[in-house]
Short mmCIF file of C-alpha atoms and ligand atoms in Angstrom, two decimals:
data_model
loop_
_atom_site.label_atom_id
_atom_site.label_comp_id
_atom_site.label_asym_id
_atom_site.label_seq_id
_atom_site.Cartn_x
_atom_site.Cartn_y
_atom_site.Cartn_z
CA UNK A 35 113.18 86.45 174.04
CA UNK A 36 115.69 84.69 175.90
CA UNK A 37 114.22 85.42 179.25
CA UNK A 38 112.92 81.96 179.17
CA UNK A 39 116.22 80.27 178.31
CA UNK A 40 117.61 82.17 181.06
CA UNK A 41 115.31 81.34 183.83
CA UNK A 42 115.82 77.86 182.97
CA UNK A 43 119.77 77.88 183.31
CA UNK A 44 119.67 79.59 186.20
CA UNK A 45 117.04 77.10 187.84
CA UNK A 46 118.92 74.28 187.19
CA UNK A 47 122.46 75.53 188.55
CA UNK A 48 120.17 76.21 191.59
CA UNK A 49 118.64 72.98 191.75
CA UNK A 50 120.38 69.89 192.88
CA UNK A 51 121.28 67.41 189.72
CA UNK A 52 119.28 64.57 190.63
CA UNK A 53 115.87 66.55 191.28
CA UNK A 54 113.89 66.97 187.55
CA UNK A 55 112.47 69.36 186.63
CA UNK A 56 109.05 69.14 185.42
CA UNK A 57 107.85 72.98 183.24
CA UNK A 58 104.53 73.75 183.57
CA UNK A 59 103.59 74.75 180.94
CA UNK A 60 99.59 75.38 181.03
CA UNK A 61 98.40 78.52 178.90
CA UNK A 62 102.14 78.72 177.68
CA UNK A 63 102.56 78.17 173.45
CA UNK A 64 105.05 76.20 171.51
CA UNK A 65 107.30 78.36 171.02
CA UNK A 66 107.76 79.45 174.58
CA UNK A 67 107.87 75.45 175.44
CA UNK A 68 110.53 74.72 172.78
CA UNK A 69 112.24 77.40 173.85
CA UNK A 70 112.72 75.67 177.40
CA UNK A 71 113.44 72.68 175.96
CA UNK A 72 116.30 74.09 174.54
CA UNK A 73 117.55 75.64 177.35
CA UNK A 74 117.72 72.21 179.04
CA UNK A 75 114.14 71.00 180.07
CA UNK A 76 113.50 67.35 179.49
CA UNK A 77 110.06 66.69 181.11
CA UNK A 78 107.09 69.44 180.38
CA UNK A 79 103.82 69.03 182.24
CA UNK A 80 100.45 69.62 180.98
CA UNK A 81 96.95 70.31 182.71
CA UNK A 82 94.81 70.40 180.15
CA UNK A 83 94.06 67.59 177.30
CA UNK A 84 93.07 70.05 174.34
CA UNK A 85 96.04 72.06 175.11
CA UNK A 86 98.78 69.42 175.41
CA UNK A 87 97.22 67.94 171.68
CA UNK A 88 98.05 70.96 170.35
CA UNK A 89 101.43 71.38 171.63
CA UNK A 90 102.82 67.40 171.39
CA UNK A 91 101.78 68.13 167.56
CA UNK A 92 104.13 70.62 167.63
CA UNK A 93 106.50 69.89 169.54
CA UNK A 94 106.35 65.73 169.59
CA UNK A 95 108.87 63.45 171.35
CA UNK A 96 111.58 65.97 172.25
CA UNK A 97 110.83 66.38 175.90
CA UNK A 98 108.37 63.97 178.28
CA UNK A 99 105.28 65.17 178.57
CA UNK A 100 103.39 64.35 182.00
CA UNK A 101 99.92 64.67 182.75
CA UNK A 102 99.99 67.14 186.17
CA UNK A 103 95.72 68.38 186.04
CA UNK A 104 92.54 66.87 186.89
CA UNK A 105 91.83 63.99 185.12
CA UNK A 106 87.61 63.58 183.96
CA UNK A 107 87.62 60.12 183.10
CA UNK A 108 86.18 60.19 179.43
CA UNK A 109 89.30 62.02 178.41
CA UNK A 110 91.57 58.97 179.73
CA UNK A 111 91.31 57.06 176.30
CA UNK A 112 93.06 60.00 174.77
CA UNK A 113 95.42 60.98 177.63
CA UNK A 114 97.14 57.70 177.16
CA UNK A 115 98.33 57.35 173.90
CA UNK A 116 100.16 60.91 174.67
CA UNK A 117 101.53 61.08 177.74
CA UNK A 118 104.94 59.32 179.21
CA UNK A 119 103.58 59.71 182.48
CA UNK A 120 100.25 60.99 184.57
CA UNK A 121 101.09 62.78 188.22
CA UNK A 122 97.78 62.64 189.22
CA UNK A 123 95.99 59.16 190.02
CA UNK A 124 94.01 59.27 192.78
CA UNK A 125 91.45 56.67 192.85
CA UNK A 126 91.36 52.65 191.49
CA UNK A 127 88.64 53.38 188.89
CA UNK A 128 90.69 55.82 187.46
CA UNK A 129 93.49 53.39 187.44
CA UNK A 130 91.43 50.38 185.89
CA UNK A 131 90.46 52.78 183.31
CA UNK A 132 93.97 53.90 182.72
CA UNK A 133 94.81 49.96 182.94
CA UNK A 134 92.61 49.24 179.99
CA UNK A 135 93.49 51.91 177.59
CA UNK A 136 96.78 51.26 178.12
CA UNK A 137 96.76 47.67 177.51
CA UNK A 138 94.93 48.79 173.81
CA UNK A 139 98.05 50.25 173.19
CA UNK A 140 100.93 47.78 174.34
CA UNK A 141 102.28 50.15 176.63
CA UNK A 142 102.80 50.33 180.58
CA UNK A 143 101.90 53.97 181.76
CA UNK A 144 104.09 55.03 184.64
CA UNK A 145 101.64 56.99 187.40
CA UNK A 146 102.22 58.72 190.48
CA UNK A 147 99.61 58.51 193.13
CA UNK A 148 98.10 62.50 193.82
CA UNK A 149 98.11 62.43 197.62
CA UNK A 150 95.34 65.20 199.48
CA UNK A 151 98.02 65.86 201.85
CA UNK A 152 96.49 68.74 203.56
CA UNK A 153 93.23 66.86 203.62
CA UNK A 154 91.06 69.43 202.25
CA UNK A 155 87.13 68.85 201.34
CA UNK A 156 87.95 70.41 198.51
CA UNK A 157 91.24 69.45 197.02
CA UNK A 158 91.90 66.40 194.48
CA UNK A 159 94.28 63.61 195.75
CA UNK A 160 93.48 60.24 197.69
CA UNK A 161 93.70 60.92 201.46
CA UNK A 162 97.12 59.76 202.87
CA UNK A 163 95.91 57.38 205.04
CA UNK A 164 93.84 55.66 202.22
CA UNK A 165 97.54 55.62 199.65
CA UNK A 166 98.87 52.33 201.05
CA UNK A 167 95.91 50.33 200.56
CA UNK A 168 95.22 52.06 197.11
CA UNK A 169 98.88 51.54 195.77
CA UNK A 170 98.54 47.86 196.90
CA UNK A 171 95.40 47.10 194.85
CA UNK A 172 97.01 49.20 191.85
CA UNK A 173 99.62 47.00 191.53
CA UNK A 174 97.47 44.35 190.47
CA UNK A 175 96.39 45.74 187.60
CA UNK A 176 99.31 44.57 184.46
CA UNK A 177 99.20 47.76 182.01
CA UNK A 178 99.83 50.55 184.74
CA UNK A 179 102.93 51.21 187.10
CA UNK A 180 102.96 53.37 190.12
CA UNK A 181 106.66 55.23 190.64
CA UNK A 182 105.66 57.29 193.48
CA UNK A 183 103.70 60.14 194.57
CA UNK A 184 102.38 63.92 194.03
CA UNK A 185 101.07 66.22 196.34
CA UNK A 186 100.01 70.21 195.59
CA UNK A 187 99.55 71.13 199.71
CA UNK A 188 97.34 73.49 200.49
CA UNK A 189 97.07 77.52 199.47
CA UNK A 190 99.39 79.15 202.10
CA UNK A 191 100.11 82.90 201.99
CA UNK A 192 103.76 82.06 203.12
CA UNK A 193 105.29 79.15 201.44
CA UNK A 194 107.56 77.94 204.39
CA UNK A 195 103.60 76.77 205.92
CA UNK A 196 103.90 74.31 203.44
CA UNK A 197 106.71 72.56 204.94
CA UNK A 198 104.78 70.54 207.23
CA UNK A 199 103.01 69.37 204.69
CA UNK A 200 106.07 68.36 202.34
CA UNK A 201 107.46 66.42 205.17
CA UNK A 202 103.98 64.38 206.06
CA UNK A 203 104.03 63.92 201.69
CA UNK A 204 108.14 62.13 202.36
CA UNK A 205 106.95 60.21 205.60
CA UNK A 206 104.38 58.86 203.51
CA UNK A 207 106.42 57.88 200.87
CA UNK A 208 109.09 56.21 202.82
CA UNK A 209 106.27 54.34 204.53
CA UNK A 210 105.37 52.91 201.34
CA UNK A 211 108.49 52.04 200.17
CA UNK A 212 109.37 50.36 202.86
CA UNK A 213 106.25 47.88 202.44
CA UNK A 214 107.80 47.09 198.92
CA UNK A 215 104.94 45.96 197.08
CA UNK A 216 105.46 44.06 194.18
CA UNK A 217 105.51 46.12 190.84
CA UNK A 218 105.76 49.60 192.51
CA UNK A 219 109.26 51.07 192.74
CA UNK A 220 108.92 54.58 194.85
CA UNK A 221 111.59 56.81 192.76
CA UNK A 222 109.79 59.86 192.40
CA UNK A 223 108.44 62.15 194.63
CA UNK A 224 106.50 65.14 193.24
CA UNK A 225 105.86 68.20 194.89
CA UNK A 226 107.53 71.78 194.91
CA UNK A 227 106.15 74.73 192.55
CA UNK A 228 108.00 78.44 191.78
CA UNK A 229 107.35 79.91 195.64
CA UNK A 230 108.16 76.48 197.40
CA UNK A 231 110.41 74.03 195.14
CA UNK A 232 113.27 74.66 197.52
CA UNK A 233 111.58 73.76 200.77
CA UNK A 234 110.02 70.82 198.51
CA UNK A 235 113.62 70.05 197.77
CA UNK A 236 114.95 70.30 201.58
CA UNK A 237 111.80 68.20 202.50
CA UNK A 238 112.70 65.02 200.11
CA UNK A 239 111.33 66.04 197.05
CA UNK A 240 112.61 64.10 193.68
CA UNK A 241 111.18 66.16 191.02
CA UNK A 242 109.36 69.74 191.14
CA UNK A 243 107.03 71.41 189.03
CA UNK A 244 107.63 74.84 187.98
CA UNK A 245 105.40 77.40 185.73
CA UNK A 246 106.20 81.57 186.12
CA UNK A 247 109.92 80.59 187.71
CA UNK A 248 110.55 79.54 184.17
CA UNK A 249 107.88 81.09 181.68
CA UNK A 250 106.85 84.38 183.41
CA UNK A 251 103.52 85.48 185.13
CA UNK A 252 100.81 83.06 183.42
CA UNK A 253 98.87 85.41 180.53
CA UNK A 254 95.98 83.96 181.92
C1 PLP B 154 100.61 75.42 187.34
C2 PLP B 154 101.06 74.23 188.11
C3 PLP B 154 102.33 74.17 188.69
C4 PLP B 154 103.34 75.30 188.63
O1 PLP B 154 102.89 76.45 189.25
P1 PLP B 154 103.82 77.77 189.32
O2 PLP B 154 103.41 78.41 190.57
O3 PLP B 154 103.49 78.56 188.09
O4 PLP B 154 105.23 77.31 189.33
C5 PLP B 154 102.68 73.01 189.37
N1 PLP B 154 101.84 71.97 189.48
C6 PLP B 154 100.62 71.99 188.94
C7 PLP B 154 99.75 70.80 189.10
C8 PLP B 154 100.19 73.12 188.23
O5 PLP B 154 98.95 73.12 187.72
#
């Protein structure tokens, strides 16, 4: 007890004020989340659906709760309702179906596009030269919002191999903001976990997502 808390205040005095901080928070309980909360954390992530039910009963409305795992399509109806935001959109269909189920529930649900930066066979994520066009037809759709992007990058034994990647993942995003596309406002940048969140943060990242630098090695 307390370790928690104190991870998290020592985090954010490391971490520059504007960046958020996103807890992930897969396999971790209530408790451990509230206790996070507490200390300071405003935005927890969650991977999986049953799990994040559970702990928004719990826990309810006082943090954001983002959707940062693989999203199977029958599970978007009840994703919605819950989440303030979903990291990881990465194709239209998706989108249309997030579109829809939002619309059933008068809300707009802020997105960020998942981007395959390291273009691996067998990652998640659009591939980076297919974002622009994808964001574009996105837009069109009335009951969704897309605020920027979210990249993983590959497995790398040291985490200063990511940086390449990191900086392809900002290039990208400036690219896009530049073609300012009506309805899409590029705030947030996603990317950054416990081993590489400060090269994420020297590379342009606007909000990292962090799991044993806060809770502790995962119990499973
Ligand atoms: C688990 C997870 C993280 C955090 O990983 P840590 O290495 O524990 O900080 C970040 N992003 C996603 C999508 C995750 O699933």
């Amino acid at each position: 007890m307390g370790e928690i808390r104190d991870n998290v205040l020592k985090l954010r005095s490391e971490i520059p004020q504007g960046i958020n901080i996103v807890a992930a928070a897969k396999s971790r309980n209530a408790q451990e989340i509230l206790e996070a909360i507490d200390a300071g954390i405003t935005v927890v992530g969650e991977n999986y659906l049953q799990e994040s039910e559970e702990m928004i009963e719990a826990i309810g409305r006082k943090a954001a709760w983002h959707f940062i795992g693989h999203i199977q399509k029958n599970k978007v109806k009840h994703i919605v309702p819950l989440f303030d935001m979903i990291e990881t959109v990465d194709s239209l269909e998706l989108s249309g179906l997030i579109d829809q189920h939002s619309a059933k529930h008068g809300k707009i649900m802020p997105v960020l596009i998942e981007v395959n930066i390291g273009r691996e066979a067998q990652k998640h994520g659009a591939m980076p030269e297919a974002v622009p066009e994808l964001i574009r037809q996105i837009s069109g759709l009335p009951n969704i919002r897309v605020k920027g992007l979210m990249t993983m990058g590959p497995f790398v034994e040291d985490p200063e191999e990511l940086r390449p990647y990191f900086r392809l993942a900002k290039t990208l995003f400036e690219e896009i903001k530049a073609l300012n596309i009506p309805n899409v406002s590029m705030e947030d940048l996603s990317m950054g976990m416990s081993d590489s969140f400060r090269i994420a943060i020297e590379e342009g990242a606007t909000m990292v997502r962090i799991g044993t630098r806060i809770f502790g090695q995962r119990p499973y």
